[in-house]
mmCIF file of C-alpha atoms in Angstrom:
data_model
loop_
_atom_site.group_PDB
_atom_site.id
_atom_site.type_symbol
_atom_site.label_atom_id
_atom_site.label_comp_id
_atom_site.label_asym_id
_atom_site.label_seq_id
_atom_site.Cartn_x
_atom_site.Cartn_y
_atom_site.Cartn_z
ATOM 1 C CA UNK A 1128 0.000 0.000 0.000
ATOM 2 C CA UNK A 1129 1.527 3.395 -0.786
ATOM 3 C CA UNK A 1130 2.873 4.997 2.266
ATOM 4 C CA UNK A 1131 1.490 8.625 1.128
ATOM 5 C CA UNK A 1132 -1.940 6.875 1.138
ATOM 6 C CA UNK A 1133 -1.532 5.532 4.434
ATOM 7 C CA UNK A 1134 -0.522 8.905 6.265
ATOM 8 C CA UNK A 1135 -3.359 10.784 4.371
ATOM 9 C CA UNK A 1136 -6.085 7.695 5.849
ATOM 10 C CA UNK A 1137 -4.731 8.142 9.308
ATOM 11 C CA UNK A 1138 -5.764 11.678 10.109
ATOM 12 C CA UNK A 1139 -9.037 11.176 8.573
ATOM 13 C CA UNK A 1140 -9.949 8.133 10.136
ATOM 14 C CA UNK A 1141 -9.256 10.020 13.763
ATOM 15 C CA UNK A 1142 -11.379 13.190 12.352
ATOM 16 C CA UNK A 1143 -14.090 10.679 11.832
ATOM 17 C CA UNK A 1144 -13.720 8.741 14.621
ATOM 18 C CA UNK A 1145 -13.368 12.469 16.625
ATOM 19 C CA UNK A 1146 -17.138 13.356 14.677
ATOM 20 C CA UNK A 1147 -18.985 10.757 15.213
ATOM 21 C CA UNK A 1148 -17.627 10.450 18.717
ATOM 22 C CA UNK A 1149 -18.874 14.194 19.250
ATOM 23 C CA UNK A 1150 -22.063 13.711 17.595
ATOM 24 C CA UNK A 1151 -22.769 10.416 20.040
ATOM 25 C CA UNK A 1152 -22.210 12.609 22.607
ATOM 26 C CA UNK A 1153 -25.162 15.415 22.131
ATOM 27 C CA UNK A 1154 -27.838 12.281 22.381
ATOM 28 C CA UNK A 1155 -29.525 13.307 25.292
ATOM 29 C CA UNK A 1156 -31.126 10.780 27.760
ATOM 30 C CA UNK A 1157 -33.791 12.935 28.482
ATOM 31 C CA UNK A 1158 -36.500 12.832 31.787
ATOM 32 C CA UNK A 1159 -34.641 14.747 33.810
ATOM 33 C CA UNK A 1160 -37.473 15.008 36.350
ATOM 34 C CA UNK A 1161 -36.679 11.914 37.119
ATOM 35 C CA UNK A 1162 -32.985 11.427 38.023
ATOM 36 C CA UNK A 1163 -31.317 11.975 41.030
ATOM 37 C CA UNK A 1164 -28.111 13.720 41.482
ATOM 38 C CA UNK A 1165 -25.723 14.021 44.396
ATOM 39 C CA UNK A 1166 -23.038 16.646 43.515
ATOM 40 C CA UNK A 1167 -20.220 17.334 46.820
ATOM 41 C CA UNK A 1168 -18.465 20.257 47.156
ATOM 42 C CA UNK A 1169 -21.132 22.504 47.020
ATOM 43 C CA UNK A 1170 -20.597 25.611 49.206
ATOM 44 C CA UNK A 1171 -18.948 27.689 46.350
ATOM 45 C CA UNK A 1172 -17.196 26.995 43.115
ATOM 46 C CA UNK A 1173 -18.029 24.781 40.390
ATOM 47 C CA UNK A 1174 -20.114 22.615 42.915
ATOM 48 C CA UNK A 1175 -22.201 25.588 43.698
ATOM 49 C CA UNK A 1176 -22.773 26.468 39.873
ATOM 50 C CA UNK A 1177 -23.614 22.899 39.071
ATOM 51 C CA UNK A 1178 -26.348 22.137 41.769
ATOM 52 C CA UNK A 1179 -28.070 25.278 40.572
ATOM 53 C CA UNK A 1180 -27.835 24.739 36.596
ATOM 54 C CA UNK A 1181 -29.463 21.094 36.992
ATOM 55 C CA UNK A 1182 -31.898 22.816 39.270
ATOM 56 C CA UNK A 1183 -32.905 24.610 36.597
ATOM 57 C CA UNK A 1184 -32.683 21.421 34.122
ATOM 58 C CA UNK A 1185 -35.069 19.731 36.396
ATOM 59 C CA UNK A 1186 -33.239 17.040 38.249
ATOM 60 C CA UNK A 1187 -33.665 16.086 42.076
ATOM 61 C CA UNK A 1188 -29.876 17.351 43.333
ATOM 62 C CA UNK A 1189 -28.212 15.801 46.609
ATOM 63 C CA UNK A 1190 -25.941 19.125 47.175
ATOM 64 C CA UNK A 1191 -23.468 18.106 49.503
ATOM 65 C CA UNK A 1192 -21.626 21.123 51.611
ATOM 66 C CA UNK A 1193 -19.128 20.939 53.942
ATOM 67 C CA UNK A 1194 -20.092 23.577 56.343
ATOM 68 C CA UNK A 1195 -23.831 24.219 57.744
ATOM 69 C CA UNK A 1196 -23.554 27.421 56.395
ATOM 70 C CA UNK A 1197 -22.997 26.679 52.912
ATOM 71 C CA UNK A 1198 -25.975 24.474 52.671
ATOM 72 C CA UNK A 1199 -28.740 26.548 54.377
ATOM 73 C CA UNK A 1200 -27.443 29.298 51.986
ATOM 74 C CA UNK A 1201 -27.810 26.866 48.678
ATOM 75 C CA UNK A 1202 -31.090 25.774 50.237
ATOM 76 C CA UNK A 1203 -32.160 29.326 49.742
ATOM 77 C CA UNK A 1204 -31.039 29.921 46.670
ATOM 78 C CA UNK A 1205 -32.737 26.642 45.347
ATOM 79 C CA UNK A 1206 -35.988 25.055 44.453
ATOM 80 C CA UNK A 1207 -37.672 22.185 46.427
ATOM 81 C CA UNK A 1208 -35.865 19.616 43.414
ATOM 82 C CA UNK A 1209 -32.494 20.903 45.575
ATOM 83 C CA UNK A 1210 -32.167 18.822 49.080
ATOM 84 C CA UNK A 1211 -28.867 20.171 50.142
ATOM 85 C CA UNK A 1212 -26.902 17.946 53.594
ATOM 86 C CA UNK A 1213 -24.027 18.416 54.848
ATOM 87 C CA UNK A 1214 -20.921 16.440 53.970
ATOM 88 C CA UNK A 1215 -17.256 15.997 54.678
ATOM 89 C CA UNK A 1216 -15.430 13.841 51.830
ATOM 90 C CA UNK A 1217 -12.465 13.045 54.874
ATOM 91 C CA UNK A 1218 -14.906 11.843 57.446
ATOM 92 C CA UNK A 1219 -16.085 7.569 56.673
ATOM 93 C CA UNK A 1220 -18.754 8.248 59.684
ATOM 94 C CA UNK A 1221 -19.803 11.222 57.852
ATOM 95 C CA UNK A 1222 -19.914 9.801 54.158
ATOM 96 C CA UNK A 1223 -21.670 6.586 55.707
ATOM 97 C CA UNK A 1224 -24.385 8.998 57.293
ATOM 98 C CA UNK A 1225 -24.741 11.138 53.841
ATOM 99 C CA UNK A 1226 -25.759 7.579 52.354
ATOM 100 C CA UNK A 1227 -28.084 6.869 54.698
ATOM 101 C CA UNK A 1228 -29.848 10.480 53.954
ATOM 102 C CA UNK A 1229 -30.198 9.965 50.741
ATOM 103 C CA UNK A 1230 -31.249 6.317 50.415
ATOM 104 C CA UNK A 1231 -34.223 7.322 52.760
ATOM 105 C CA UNK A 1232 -35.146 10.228 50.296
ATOM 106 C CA UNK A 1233 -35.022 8.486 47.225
ATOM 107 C CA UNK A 1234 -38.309 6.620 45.214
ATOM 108 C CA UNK A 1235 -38.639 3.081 46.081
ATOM 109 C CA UNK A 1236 -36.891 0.984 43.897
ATOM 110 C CA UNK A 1237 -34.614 3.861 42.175
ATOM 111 C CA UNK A 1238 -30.972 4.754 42.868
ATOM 112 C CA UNK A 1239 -28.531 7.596 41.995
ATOM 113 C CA UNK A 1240 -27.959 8.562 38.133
ATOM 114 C CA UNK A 1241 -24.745 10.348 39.161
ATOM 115 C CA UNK A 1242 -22.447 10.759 41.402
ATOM 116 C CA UNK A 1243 -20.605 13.966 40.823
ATOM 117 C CA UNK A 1244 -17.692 14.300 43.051
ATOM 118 C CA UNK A 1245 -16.725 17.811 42.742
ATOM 119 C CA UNK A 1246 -14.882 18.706 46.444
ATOM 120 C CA UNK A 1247 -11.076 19.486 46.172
ATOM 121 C CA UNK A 1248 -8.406 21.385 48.181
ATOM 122 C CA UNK A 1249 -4.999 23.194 46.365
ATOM 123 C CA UNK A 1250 -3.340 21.634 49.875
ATOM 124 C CA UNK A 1251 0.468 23.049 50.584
ATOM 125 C CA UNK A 1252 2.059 25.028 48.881
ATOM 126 C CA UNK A 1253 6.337 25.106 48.133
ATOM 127 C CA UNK A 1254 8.570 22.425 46.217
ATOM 128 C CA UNK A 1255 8.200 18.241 47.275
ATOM 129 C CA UNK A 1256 11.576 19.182 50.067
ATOM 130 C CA UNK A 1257 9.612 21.448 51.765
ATOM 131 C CA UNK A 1258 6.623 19.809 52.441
ATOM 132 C CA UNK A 1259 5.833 17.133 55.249
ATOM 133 C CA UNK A 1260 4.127 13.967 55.090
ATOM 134 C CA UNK A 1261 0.843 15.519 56.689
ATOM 135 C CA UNK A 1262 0.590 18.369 53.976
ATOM 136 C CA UNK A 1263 0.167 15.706 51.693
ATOM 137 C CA UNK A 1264 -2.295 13.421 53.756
ATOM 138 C CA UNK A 1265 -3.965 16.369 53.900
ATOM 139 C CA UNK A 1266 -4.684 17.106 50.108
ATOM 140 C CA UNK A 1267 -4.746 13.064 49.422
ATOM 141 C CA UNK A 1268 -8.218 12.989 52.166
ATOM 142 C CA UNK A 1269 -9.566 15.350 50.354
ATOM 143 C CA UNK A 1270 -8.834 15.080 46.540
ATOM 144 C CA UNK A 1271 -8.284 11.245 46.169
ATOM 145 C CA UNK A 1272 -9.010 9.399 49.377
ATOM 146 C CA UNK A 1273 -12.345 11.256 50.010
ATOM 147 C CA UNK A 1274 -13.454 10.887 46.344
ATOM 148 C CA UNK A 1275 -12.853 7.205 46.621
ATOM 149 C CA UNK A 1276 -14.227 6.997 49.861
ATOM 150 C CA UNK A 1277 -17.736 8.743 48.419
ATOM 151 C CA UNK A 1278 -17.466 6.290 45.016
ATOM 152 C CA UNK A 1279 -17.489 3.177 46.867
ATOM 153 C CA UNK A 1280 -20.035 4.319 49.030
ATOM 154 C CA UNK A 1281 -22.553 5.657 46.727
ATOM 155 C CA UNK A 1282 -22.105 2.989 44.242
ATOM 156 C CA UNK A 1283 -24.414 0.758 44.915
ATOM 157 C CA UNK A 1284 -26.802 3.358 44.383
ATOM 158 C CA UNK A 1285 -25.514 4.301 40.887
ATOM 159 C CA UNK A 1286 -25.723 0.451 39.988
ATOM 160 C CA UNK A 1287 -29.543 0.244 40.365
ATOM 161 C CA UNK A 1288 -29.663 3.119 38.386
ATOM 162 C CA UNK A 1289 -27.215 2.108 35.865
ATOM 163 C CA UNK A 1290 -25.867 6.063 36.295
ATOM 164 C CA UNK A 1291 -22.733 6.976 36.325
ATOM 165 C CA UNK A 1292 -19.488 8.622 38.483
ATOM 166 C CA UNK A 1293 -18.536 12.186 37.170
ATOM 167 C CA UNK A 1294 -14.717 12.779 39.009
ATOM 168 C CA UNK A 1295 -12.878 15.980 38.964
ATOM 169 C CA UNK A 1296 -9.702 15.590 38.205
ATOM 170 C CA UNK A 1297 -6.769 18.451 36.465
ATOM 171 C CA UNK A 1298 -4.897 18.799 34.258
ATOM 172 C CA UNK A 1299 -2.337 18.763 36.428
ATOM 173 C CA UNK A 1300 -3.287 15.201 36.921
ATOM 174 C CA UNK A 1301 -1.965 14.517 33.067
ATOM 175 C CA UNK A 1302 1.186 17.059 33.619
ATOM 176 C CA UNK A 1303 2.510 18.189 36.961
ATOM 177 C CA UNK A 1304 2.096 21.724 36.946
ATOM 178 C CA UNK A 1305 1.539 23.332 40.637
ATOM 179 C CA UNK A 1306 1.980 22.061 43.889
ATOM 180 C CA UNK A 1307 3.534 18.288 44.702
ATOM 181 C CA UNK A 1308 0.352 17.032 46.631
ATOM 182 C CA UNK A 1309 -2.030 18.713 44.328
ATOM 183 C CA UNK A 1310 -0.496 16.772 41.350
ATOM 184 C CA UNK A 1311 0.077 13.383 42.809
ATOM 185 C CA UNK A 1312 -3.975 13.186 44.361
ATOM 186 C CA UNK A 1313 -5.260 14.495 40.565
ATOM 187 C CA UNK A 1314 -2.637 11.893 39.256
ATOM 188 C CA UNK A 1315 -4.492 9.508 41.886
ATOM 189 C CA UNK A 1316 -8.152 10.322 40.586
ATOM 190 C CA UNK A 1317 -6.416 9.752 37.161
ATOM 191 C CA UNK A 1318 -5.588 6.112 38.059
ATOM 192 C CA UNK A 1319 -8.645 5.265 40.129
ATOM 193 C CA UNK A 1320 -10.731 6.654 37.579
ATOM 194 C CA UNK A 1321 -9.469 3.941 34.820
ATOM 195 C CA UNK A 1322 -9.997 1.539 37.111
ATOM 196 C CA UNK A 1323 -13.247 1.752 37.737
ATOM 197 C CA UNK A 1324 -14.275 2.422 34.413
ATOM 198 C CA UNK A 1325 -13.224 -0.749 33.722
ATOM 199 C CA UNK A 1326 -14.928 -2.678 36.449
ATOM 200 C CA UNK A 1327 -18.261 -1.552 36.311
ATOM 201 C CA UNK A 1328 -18.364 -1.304 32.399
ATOM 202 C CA UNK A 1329 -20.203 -4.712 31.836
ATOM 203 C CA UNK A 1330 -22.663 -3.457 35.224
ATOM 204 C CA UNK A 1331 -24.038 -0.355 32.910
ATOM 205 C CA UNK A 1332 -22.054 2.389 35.213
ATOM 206 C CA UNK A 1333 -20.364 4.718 33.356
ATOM 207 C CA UNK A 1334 -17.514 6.720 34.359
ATOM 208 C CA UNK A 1335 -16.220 10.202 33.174
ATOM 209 C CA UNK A 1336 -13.483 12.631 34.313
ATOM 210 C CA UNK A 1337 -13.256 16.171 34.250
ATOM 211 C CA UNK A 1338 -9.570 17.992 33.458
ATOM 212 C CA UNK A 1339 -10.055 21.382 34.100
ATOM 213 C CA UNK A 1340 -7.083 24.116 33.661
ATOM 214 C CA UNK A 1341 -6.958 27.504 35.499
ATOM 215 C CA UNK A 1342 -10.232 28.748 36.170
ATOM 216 C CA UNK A 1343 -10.364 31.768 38.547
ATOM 217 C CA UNK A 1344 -12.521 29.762 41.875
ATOM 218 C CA UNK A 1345 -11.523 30.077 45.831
ATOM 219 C CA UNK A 1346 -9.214 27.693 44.937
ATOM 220 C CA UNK A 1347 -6.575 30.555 43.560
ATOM 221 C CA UNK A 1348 -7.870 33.366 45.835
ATOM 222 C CA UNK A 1349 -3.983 34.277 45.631
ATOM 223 C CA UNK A 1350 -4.309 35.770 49.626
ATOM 224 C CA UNK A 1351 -5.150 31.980 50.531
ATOM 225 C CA UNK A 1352 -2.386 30.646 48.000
ATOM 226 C CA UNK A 1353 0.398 33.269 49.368
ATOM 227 C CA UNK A 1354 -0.260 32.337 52.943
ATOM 228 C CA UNK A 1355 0.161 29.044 52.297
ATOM 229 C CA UNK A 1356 3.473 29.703 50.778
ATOM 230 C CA UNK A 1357 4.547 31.456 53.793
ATOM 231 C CA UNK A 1358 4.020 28.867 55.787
ATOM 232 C CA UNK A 1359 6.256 26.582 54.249
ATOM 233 C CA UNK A 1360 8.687 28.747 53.373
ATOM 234 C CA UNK A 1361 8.818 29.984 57.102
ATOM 235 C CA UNK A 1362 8.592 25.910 58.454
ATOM 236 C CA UNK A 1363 11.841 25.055 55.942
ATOM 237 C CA UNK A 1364 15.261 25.899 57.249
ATOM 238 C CA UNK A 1365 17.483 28.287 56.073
ATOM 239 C CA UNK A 1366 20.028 25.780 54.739
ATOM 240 C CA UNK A 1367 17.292 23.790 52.710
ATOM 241 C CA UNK A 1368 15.389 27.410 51.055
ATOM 242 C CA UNK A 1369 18.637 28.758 49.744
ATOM 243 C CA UNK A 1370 18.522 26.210 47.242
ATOM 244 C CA UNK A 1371 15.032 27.308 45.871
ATOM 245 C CA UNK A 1372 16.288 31.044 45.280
ATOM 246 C CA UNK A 1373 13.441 31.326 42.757
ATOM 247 C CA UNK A 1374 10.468 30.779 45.402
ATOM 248 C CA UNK A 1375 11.141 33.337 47.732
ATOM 249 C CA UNK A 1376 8.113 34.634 49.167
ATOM 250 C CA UNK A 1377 8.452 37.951 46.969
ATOM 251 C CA UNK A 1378 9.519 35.726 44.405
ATOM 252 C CA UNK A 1379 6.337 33.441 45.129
ATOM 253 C CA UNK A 1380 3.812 36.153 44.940
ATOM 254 C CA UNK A 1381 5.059 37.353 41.293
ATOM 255 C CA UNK A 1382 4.021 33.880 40.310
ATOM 256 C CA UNK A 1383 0.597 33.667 41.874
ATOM 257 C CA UNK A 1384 -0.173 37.272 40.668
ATOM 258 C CA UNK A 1385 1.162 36.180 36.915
ATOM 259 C CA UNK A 1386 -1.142 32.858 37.129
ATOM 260 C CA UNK A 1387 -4.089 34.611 38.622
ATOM 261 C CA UNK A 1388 -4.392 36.627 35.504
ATOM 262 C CA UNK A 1389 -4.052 34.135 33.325
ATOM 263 C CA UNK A 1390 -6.574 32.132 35.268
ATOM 264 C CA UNK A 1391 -10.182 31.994 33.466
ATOM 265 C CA UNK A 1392 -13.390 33.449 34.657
ATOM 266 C CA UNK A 1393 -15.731 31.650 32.702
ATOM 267 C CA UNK A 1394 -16.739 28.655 35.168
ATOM 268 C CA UNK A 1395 -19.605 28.039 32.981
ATOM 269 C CA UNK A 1396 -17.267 26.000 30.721
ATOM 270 C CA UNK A 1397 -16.523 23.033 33.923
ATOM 271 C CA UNK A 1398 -19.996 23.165 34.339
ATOM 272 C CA UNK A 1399 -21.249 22.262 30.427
ATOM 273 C CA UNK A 1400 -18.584 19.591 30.565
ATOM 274 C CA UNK A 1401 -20.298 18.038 33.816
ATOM 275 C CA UNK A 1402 -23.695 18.822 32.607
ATOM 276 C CA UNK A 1403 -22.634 16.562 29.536
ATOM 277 C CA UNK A 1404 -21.206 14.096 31.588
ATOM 278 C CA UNK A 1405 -24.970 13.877 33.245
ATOM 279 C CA UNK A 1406 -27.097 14.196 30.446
ATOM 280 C CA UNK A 1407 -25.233 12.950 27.490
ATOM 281 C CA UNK A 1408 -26.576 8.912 27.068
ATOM 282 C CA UNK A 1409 -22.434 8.848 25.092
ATOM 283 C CA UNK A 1410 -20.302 10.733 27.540
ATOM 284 C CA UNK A 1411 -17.235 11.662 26.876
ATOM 285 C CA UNK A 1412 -14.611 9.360 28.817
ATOM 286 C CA UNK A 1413 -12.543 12.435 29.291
ATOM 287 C CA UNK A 1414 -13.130 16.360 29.031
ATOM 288 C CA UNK A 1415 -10.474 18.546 28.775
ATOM 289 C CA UNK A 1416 -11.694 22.235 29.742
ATOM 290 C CA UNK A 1417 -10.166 25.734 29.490
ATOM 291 C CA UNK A 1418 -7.935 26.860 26.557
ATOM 292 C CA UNK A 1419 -4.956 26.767 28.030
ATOM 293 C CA UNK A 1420 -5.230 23.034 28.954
ATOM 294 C CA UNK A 1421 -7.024 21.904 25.407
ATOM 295 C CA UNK A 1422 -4.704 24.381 23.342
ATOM 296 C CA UNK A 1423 -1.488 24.681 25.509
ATOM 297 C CA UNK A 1424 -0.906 21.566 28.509
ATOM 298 C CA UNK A 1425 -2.156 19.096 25.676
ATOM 299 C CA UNK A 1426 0.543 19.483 23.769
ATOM 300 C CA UNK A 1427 3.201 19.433 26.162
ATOM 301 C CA UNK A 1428 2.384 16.396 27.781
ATOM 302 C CA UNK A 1429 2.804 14.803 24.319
ATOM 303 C CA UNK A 1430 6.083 16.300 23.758
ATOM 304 C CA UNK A 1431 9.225 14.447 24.762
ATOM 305 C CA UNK A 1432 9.709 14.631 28.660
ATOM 306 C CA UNK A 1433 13.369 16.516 28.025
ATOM 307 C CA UNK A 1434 11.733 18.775 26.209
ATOM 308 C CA UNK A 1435 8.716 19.611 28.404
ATOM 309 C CA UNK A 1436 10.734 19.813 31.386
ATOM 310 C CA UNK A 1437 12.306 22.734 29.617
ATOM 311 C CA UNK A 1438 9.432 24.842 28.565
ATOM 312 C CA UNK A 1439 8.031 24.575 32.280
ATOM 313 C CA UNK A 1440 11.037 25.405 33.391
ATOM 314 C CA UNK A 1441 11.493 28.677 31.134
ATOM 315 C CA UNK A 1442 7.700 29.718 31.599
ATOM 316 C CA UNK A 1443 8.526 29.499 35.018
ATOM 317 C CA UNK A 1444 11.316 32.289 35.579
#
């Protein structure tokens, strides 16, 4: 077979294969009215944004919050289809009892369609050296443990529904940009993700991940992100920082300030992709959102490691 054929088919057959895959994916499943949601992470953010929009859609929402607070103010803001409980992702006790409330408040017979597990943490901030072993534990609860902790809770309940698990993830959990911990729970949700999409494939559970880039949430208030900076440059010892001339504090808040304006506003683009994820009867395995992740991170992750390692470097002087 010529070779010039075979390099023209190759492209095509991935644009087709990228079409069709596409056009699967705006089949709607429809009767909203009737599917139940429970979405975590809902005191602000994407979480927040999400409970509200399939409000308006017309599904029953679970809106998990972590604080008291954060769910009598949803409450408000919502219609009766929005029953919002308090939740912490870290807590087994707590996750167990969140079960329990929503088992009693579902239809006899029916289960979850999704399980969206939205709740993250940014965790420590300053280079792998300068963090301890409980920064990390901390982001891991949160992030990874906490998101498998609520999956194999809640999964029964997405079984008899034949739903599915919607995960947050990063795209620093293809391509370690940002904090150590923050990277190595996304690269966690990565992993467990593909895991379980695999195991529950042939049970009628689907599962779908969400790779966000910089989008401008409480997650990169940079007061929050600079204090946590602080307090690891200020718990590393002299001997150990003088190595890391680049992230002194001063240094530190240059960088924040640079990636805060480069950071997105337009949160309305994480919630489409898990709105598709829910509605879609074809989702998309995978949703990358944000420009700079689809345009910019995509393609470095792809190059050779060498030469990726270089760029990050260079953007990051």
């Amino acid at each position: 077979m010529n070779c010039c054929f075979v390099a023209g088919l190759f492209p095509a057959v991935v644009l087709i294969y990228q079409l069709v895959t596409w056009l699967r994916s705006r089949i709607r499943v429809g009767d909203y009215h009737k599917k139940h949601v429970l979405v975590t992470g809902c005191d602000t953010g994407f979480g927040n944004l999400l409970a509200k929009r399939l409000d308006v859609l017309g599904f029953r929402v679970f809106a998990a919050c972590l604080t008291s607070q954060g769910a009598e103010k949803l409450q408000a803001e919502s219609s009766s289809h929005v029953t919002t409980l308090v939740l912490d992702v870290t807590d087994e006790k707590s996750i167990s009892a969140a079960r329990d409330f929503v088992a009693a408040r579902l239809p006899e017979g029916q289960g979850l369609w999704g399980v969206v597990n939205n709740a993250g943490i940014v965790g420590p901030i300053g280079p792998s050296e300068w963090l301890s072993r409980d920064g990390y534990q901390t982001c891991l609860a949160v992030n990874l443990l906490g998101l498998i902790d609520v999956t194999r809770t809640f999964l029964p309940l997405v079984r008899r529904a034949r739903g599915r698990v919607v995960n947050i993830s990063s795209m620093s959990g293809r391509i370690s940009v940002g904090t150590p911990p923050y990277c190595v729970s996304y690269y966690g949700v990565e992993a467990f993700s593909d895991c379980l999409r695999r195991e529950v494939y042939r049970q009628g559970v689907q599962v779908c991940i969400i790779e966000p880039g910089g989008f401008k949430t409480d997650l990169l208030r940079q007061d929050t992100l600079f204090k946590s900076h602080k307090m690891s440059y200020d718990a590393t010892p002299a001997d150990i920082r003088q190595h890391y001339p680049e992230l002194t504090v001063e240094a530190f808040g240059k960088i924040i300030t640079r990636a805060s304006a480069k950071a997105s506003r337009k949160l309305h683009l994480v919630v489409d992709a898990y709105v598709l994820a829910l509605t879609s009867r074809f989702p998309p395995t995978r949703q990358l959102v944000g420009s700079d992740v689809r345009l910019f991170y995509r393609l470095l992750w792809n190059l050779p490691t060498p030469l990726t390692d270089w760029i990050l470097l260079k953007l990051g002087e």
